[in-house]
């Protein structure tokens, strides 16, 4: 299950994964113009994977996900993306996927940041966003605190 919210004042997509979660949902979200309006494509993304276990993903599923992702418009795939993970095993899965993504020409690693620390993810994203609206940042921080649920 994925929860998505676009923070217009920040120019940032926030995605939170919750069980049950599949990589197919992520591709489906990326290609859904009703959920991701065209005018927001290419904006930075914060994906919160802290509520799911990525280490249970099959490597073949990750390769299939990357093959599907490689067929998407680079405006959709070549975006700055910070990943929040819950442990070292999930960090390793995201890191492996990012390396494969770069080797496949989908997204350079320089546009990716993986961390277990929400503040580090936000600090990295500020470099891509620029000036930050403090009220919108407070709203995003609240959404990140609510990571145990998949609702707003």
JSON list of C-alpha atoms in Angstrom, two decimals:
[
{"chain": "A", "resi": 1, "resn": "UNK", "atom": "CA", "xyz": [0.00, 0.00, 0.00]},
{"chain": "A", "resi": 2, "resn": "UNK", "atom": "CA", "xyz": [1.27, 3.46, -0.85]},
{"chain": "A", "resi": 3, "resn": "UNK", "atom": "CA", "xyz": [0.27, 6.82, 0.51]},
{"chain": "A", "resi": 4, "resn": "UNK", "atom": "CA", "xyz": [1.18, 9.78, -1.71]},
{"chain": "A", "resi": 5, "resn": "UNK", "atom": "CA", "xyz": [0.98, 13.49, -1.07]},
{"chain": "A", "resi": 6, "resn": "UNK", "atom": "CA", "xyz": [2.39, 16.33, -3.10]},
{"chain": "A", "resi": 7, "resn": "UNK", "atom": "CA", "xyz": [3.56, 19.27, -0.99]},
{"chain": "A", "resi": 8, "resn": "UNK", "atom": "CA", "xyz": [3.01, 22.12, -3.43]},
{"chain": "A", "resi": 9, "resn": "UNK", "atom": "CA", "xyz": [4.69, 24.74, -1.23]},
{"chain": "A", "resi": 10, "resn": "UNK", "atom": "CA", "xyz": [7.84, 22.58, -1.19]},
{"chain": "A", "resi": 11, "resn": "UNK", "atom": "CA", "xyz": [7.59, 21.22, -4.71]},
{"chain": "A", "resi": 12, "resn": "UNK", "atom": "CA", "xyz": [8.08, 17.74, -3.27]},
{"chain": "A", "resi": 13, "resn": "UNK", "atom": "CA", "xyz": [6.37, 14.36, -3.50]},
{"chain": "A", "resi": 14, "resn": "UNK", "atom": "CA", "xyz": [6.09, 12.36, -0.29]},
{"chain": "A", "resi": 15, "resn": "UNK", "atom": "CA", "xyz": [5.42, 8.64, -0.60]},
{"chain": "A", "resi": 16, "resn": "UNK", "atom": "CA", "xyz": [5.01, 6.31, 2.35]},
{"chain": "A", "resi": 17, "resn": "UNK", "atom": "CA", "xyz": [4.91, 2.54, 1.91]},
{"chain": "A", "resi": 18, "resn": "UNK", "atom": "CA", "xyz": [2.99, 0.24, 4.23]},
{"chain": "A", "resi": 19, "resn": "UNK", "atom": "CA", "xyz": [2.26, -3.47, 4.15]},
{"chain": "A", "resi": 20, "resn": "UNK", "atom": "CA", "xyz": [1.17, -5.01, 1.96]},
{"chain": "A", "resi": 21, "resn": "UNK", "atom": "CA", "xyz": [3.63, -3.34, -0.42]},
{"chain": "A", "resi": 22, "resn": "UNK", "atom": "CA", "xyz": [4.82, -4.31, -3.90]},
{"chain": "A", "resi": 23, "resn": "UNK", "atom": "CA", "xyz": [7.17, -2.67, -6.36]},
{"chain": "A", "resi": 24, "resn": "UNK", "atom": "CA", "xyz": [4.36, -2.84, -8.92]},
{"chain": "A", "resi": 25, "resn": "UNK", "atom": "CA", "xyz": [2.49, -0.25, -6.83]},
{"chain": "A", "resi": 26, "resn": "UNK", "atom": "CA", "xyz": [5.43, 2.11, -7.15]},
{"chain": "A", "resi": 27, "resn": "UNK", "atom": "CA", "xyz": [5.49, 1.83, -10.97]},
{"chain": "A", "resi": 28, "resn": "UNK", "atom": "CA", "xyz": [1.73, 2.22, -11.04]},
{"chain": "A", "resi": 29, "resn": "UNK", "atom": "CA", "xyz": [1.96, 5.42, -9.00]},
{"chain": "A", "resi": 30, "resn": "UNK", "atom": "CA", "xyz": [4.73, 6.82, -11.20]},
{"chain": "A", "resi": 31, "resn": "UNK", "atom": "CA", "xyz": [2.62, 6.31, -14.32]},
{"chain": "A", "resi": 32, "resn": "UNK", "atom": "CA", "xyz": [-0.70, 7.55, -12.91]},
{"chain": "A", "resi": 33, "resn": "UNK", "atom": "CA", "xyz": [-1.28, 11.09, -14.19]},
{"chain": "A", "resi": 34, "resn": "UNK", "atom": "CA", "xyz": [-4.27, 11.51, -11.86]},
{"chain": "A", "resi": 35, "resn": "UNK", "atom": "CA", "xyz": [-2.11, 10.91, -8.77]},
{"chain": "A", "resi": 36, "resn": "UNK", "atom": "CA", "xyz": [1.04, 12.55, -10.17]},
{"chain": "A", "resi": 37, "resn": "UNK", "atom": "CA", "xyz": [-0.16, 15.53, -12.21]},
{"chain": "A", "resi": 38, "resn": "UNK", "atom": "CA", "xyz": [2.07, 16.31, -15.22]},
{"chain": "A", "resi": 39, "resn": "UNK", "atom": "CA", "xyz": [3.06, 19.71, -13.80]},
{"chain": "A", "resi": 40, "resn": "UNK", "atom": "CA", "xyz": [4.63, 17.97, -10.77]},
{"chain": "A", "resi": 41, "resn": "UNK", "atom": "CA", "xyz": [6.61, 15.35, -12.73]},
{"chain": "A", "resi": 42, "resn": "UNK", "atom": "CA", "xyz": [10.33, 15.74, -12.20]},
{"chain": "A", "resi": 43, "resn": "UNK", "atom": "CA", "xyz": [10.01, 17.27, -8.75]},
{"chain": "A", "resi": 44, "resn": "UNK", "atom": "CA", "xyz": [12.04, 15.75, -5.86]},
{"chain": "A", "resi": 45, "resn": "UNK", "atom": "CA", "xyz": [10.66, 12.73, -4.01]},
{"chain": "A", "resi": 46, "resn": "UNK", "atom": "CA", "xyz": [10.89, 11.49, -0.44]},
{"chain": "A", "resi": 47, "resn": "UNK", "atom": "CA", "xyz": [10.03, 7.80, -0.13]},
{"chain": "A", "resi": 48, "resn": "UNK", "atom": "CA", "xyz": [9.49, 6.49, 3.39]},
{"chain": "A", "resi": 49, "resn": "UNK", "atom": "CA", "xyz": [10.07, 2.72, 3.53]},
{"chain": "A", "resi": 50, "resn": "UNK", "atom": "CA", "xyz": [10.35, 2.55, 7.34]},
{"chain": "A", "resi": 51, "resn": "UNK", "atom": "CA", "xyz": [7.07, 0.64, 7.74]},
{"chain": "A", "resi": 52, "resn": "UNK", "atom": "CA", "xyz": [7.94, -2.18, 5.32]},
{"chain": "A", "resi": 53, "resn": "UNK", "atom": "CA", "xyz": [10.68, -4.78, 5.06]},
{"chain": "A", "resi": 54, "resn": "UNK", "atom": "CA", "xyz": [12.48, -4.38, 1.75]},
{"chain": "A", "resi": 55, "resn": "UNK", "atom": "CA", "xyz": [14.85, -7.24, 2.50]},
{"chain": "A", "resi": 56, "resn": "UNK", "atom": "CA", "xyz": [11.99, -9.62, 1.73]},
{"chain": "A", "resi": 57, "resn": "UNK", "atom": "CA", "xyz": [11.87, -8.41, -1.89]},
{"chain": "A", "resi": 58, "resn": "UNK", "atom": "CA", "xyz": [13.12, -10.94, -4.40]},
{"chain": "A", "resi": 59, "resn": "UNK", "atom": "CA", "xyz": [16.13, -9.73, -6.44]},
{"chain": "A", "resi": 60, "resn": "UNK", "atom": "CA", "xyz": [14.28, -10.82, -9.60]},
{"chain": "A", "resi": 61, "resn": "UNK", "atom": "CA", "xyz": [11.41, -8.51, -8.62]},
{"chain": "A", "resi": 62, "resn": "UNK", "atom": "CA", "xyz": [13.86, -5.63, -8.26]},
{"chain": "A", "resi": 63, "resn": "UNK", "atom": "CA", "xyz": [15.30, -6.35, -11.73]},
{"chain": "A", "resi": 64, "resn": "UNK", "atom": "CA", "xyz": [11.78, -6.48, -13.23]},
{"chain": "A", "resi": 65, "resn": "UNK", "atom": "CA", "xyz": [10.96, -3.19, -11.48]},
{"chain": "A", "resi": 66, "resn": "UNK", "atom": "CA", "xyz": [14.05, -1.56, -12.97]},
{"chain": "A", "resi": 67, "resn": "UNK", "atom": "CA", "xyz": [13.22, -2.91, -16.45]},
{"chain": "A", "resi": 68, "resn": "UNK", "atom": "CA", "xyz": [9.75, -1.36, -16.22]},
{"chain": "A", "resi": 69, "resn": "UNK", "atom": "CA", "xyz": [11.23, 1.85, -14.84]},
{"chain": "A", "resi": 70, "resn": "UNK", "atom": "CA", "xyz": [13.72, 2.03, -17.74]},
{"chain": "A", "resi": 71, "resn": "UNK", "atom": "CA", "xyz": [10.79, 2.26, -20.17]},
{"chain": "A", "resi": 72, "resn": "UNK", "atom": "CA", "xyz": [9.42, 5.38, -18.44]},
{"chain": "A", "resi": 73, "resn": "UNK", "atom": "CA", "xyz": [10.12, 8.94, -19.51]},
{"chain": "A", "resi": 74, "resn": "UNK", "atom": "CA", "xyz": [13.40, 10.18, -17.96]},
{"chain": "A", "resi": 75, "resn": "UNK", "atom": "CA", "xyz": [11.44, 13.16, -16.60]},
{"chain": "A", "resi": 76, "resn": "UNK", "atom": "CA", "xyz": [9.72, 10.63, -14.33]},
{"chain": "A", "resi": 77, "resn": "UNK", "atom": "CA", "xyz": [12.76, 8.58, -13.39]},
{"chain": "A", "resi": 78, "resn": "UNK", "atom": "CA", "xyz": [15.66, 11.02, -13.27]},
{"chain": "A", "resi": 79, "resn": "UNK", "atom": "CA", "xyz": [14.58, 12.91, -10.19]},
{"chain": "A", "resi": 80, "resn": "UNK", "atom": "CA", "xyz": [16.18, 13.64, -6.85]},
{"chain": "A", "resi": 81, "resn": "UNK", "atom": "CA", "xyz": [14.95, 11.00, -4.43]},
{"chain": "A", "resi": 82, "resn": "UNK", "atom": "CA", "xyz": [15.62, 10.57, -0.72]},
{"chain": "A", "resi": 83, "resn": "UNK", "atom": "CA", "xyz": [14.83, 7.17, 0.74]},
{"chain": "A", "resi": 84, "resn": "UNK", "atom": "CA", "xyz": [14.02, 6.66, 4.41]},
{"chain": "A", "resi": 85, "resn": "UNK", "atom": "CA", "xyz": [14.68, 3.10, 5.55]},
{"chain": "A", "resi": 86, "resn": "UNK", "atom": "CA", "xyz": [14.28, 1.39, 8.89]},
{"chain": "A", "resi": 87, "resn": "UNK", "atom": "CA", "xyz": [17.43, -0.72, 9.11]},
{"chain": "A", "resi": 88, "resn": "UNK", "atom": "CA", "xyz": [20.73, -1.71, 7.51]},
{"chain": "A", "resi": 89, "resn": "UNK", "atom": "CA", "xyz": [19.21, -4.59, 5.51]},
{"chain": "A", "resi": 90, "resn": "UNK", "atom": "CA", "xyz": [16.71, -2.25, 3.84]},
{"chain": "A", "resi": 91, "resn": "UNK", "atom": "CA", "xyz": [19.49, 0.27, 3.28]},
{"chain": "A", "resi": 92, "resn": "UNK", "atom": "CA", "xyz": [21.42, -2.43, 1.41]},
{"chain": "A", "resi": 93, "resn": "UNK", "atom": "CA", "xyz": [18.42, -3.30, -0.79]},
{"chain": "A", "resi": 94, "resn": "UNK", "atom": "CA", "xyz": [17.83, 0.33, -1.78]},
{"chain": "A", "resi": 95, "resn": "UNK", "atom": "CA", "xyz": [21.55, 0.87, -2.33]},
{"chain": "A", "resi": 96, "resn": "UNK", "atom": "CA", "xyz": [21.75, -2.19, -4.60]},
{"chain": "A", "resi": 97, "resn": "UNK", "atom": "CA", "xyz": [18.71, -1.00, -6.57]},
{"chain": "A", "resi": 98, "resn": "UNK", "atom": "CA", "xyz": [20.25, 2.47, -6.94]},
{"chain": "A", "resi": 99, "resn": "UNK", "atom": "CA", "xyz": [23.52, 1.03, -8.24]},
{"chain": "A", "resi": 100, "resn": "UNK", "atom": "CA", "xyz": [21.63, -1.10, -10.77]},
{"chain": "A", "resi": 101, "resn": "UNK", "atom": "CA", "xyz": [19.55, 1.95, -11.69]},
{"chain": "A", "resi": 102, "resn": "UNK", "atom": "CA", "xyz": [22.66, 3.97, -12.45]},
{"chain": "A", "resi": 103, "resn": "UNK", "atom": "CA", "xyz": [24.31, 1.13, -14.38]},
{"chain": "A", "resi": 104, "resn": "UNK", "atom": "CA", "xyz": [21.12, 0.82, -16.44]},
{"chain": "A", "resi": 105, "resn": "UNK", "atom": "CA", "xyz": [21.08, 4.55, -17.19]},
{"chain": "A", "resi": 106, "resn": "UNK", "atom": "CA", "xyz": [17.80, 5.08, -15.36]},
{"chain": "A", "resi": 107, "resn": "UNK", "atom": "CA", "xyz": [18.89, 7.52, -12.65]},
{"chain": "A", "resi": 108, "resn": "UNK", "atom": "CA", "xyz": [22.35, 8.66, -11.56]},
{"chain": "A", "resi": 109, "resn": "UNK", "atom": "CA", "xyz": [23.27, 7.82, -7.97]},
{"chain": "A", "resi": 110, "resn": "UNK", "atom": "CA", "xyz": [24.05, 11.49, -7.36]},
{"chain": "A", "resi": 111, "resn": "UNK", "atom": "CA", "xyz": [20.28, 12.06, -7.38]},
{"chain": "A", "resi": 112, "resn": "UNK", "atom": "CA", "xyz": [19.69, 9.51, -4.62]},
{"chain": "A", "resi": 113, "resn": "UNK", "atom": "CA", "xyz": [20.16, 9.63, -0.88]},
{"chain": "A", "resi": 114, "resn": "UNK", "atom": "CA", "xyz": [19.45, 6.78, 1.56]},
{"chain": "A", "resi": 115, "resn": "UNK", "atom": "CA", "xyz": [19.19, 7.25, 5.30]},
{"chain": "A", "resi": 116, "resn": "UNK", "atom": "CA", "xyz": [17.50, 6.08, 8.48]},
{"chain": "A", "resi": 117, "resn": "UNK", "atom": "CA", "xyz": [17.38, 9.65, 9.78]},
{"chain": "A", "resi": 118, "resn": "UNK", "atom": "CA", "xyz": [14.45, 11.84, 8.65]},
{"chain": "A", "resi": 119, "resn": "UNK", "atom": "CA", "xyz": [16.32, 15.10, 9.30]},
{"chain": "A", "resi": 120, "resn": "UNK", "atom": "CA", "xyz": [19.18, 14.00, 7.04]},
{"chain": "A", "resi": 121, "resn": "UNK", "atom": "CA", "xyz": [16.73, 13.21, 4.24]},
{"chain": "A", "resi": 122, "resn": "UNK", "atom": "CA", "xyz": [15.13, 16.65, 4.59]},
{"chain": "A", "resi": 123, "resn": "UNK", "atom": "CA", "xyz": [18.48, 18.43, 4.66]},
{"chain": "A", "resi": 124, "resn": "UNK", "atom": "CA", "xyz": [19.57, 16.66, 1.48]},
{"chain": "A", "resi": 125, "resn": "UNK", "atom": "CA", "xyz": [16.29, 17.45, -0.28]},
{"chain": "A", "resi": 126, "resn": "UNK", "atom": "CA", "xyz": [16.53, 21.14, 0.62]},
{"chain": "A", "resi": 127, "resn": "UNK", "atom": "CA", "xyz": [19.53, 21.27, -1.72]},
{"chain": "A", "resi": 128, "resn": "UNK", "atom": "CA", "xyz": [17.25, 20.22, -4.57]},
{"chain": "A", "resi": 129, "resn": "UNK", "atom": "CA", "xyz": [14.22, 22.26, -3.51]},
{"chain": "A", "resi": 130, "resn": "UNK", "atom": "CA", "xyz": [15.88, 25.55, -2.63]},
{"chain": "A", "resi": 131, "resn": "UNK", "atom": "CA", "xyz": [14.03, 27.98, -0.36]},
{"chain": "A", "resi": 132, "resn": "UNK", "atom": "CA", "xyz": [11.79, 26.17, 2.10]},
{"chain": "A", "resi": 133, "resn": "UNK", "atom": "CA", "xyz": [8.37, 27.23, 3.35]},
{"chain": "A", "resi": 134, "resn": "UNK", "atom": "CA", "xyz": [8.55, 26.52, 7.10]},
{"chain": "A", "resi": 135, "resn": "UNK", "atom": "CA", "xyz": [4.81, 25.77, 7.45]},
{"chain": "A", "resi": 136, "resn": "UNK", "atom": "CA", "xyz": [4.96, 23.26, 4.61]},
{"chain": "A", "resi": 137, "resn": "UNK", "atom": "CA", "xyz": [8.11, 21.76, 6.10]},
{"chain": "A", "resi": 138, "resn": "UNK", "atom": "CA", "xyz": [6.26, 21.36, 9.42]},
{"chain": "A", "resi": 139, "resn": "UNK", "atom": "CA", "xyz": [3.43, 19.56, 7.57]},
{"chain": "A", "resi": 140, "resn": "UNK", "atom": "CA", "xyz": [5.94, 17.23, 5.90]},
{"chain": "A", "resi": 141, "resn": "UNK", "atom": "CA", "xyz": [7.68, 16.51, 9.18]},
{"chain": "A", "resi": 142, "resn": "UNK", "atom": "CA", "xyz": [4.31, 15.62, 10.72]},
{"chain": "A", "resi": 143, "resn": "UNK", "atom": "CA", "xyz": [3.56, 13.28, 7.81]},
{"chain": "A", "resi": 144, "resn": "UNK", "atom": "CA", "xyz": [6.93, 11.63, 8.37]},
{"chain": "A", "resi": 145, "resn": "UNK", "atom": "CA", "xyz": [6.20, 11.17, 12.10]},
{"chain": "A", "resi": 146, "resn": "UNK", "atom": "CA", "xyz": [2.98, 9.40, 11.21]},
{"chain": "A", "resi": 147, "resn": "UNK", "atom": "CA", "xyz": [4.95, 6.66, 9.45]},
{"chain": "A", "resi": 148, "resn": "UNK", "atom": "CA", "xyz": [3.17, 3.91, 11.34]},
{"chain": "A", "resi": 149, "resn": "UNK", "atom": "CA", "xyz": [-0.01, 4.53, 9.38]},
{"chain": "A", "resi": 150, "resn": "UNK", "atom": "CA", "xyz": [-0.68, 4.94, 5.71]},
{"chain": "A", "resi": 151, "resn": "UNK", "atom": "CA", "xyz": [-3.14, 7.80, 5.96]},
{"chain": "A", "resi": 152, "resn": "UNK", "atom": "CA", "xyz": [-2.55, 11.55, 5.96]}
]
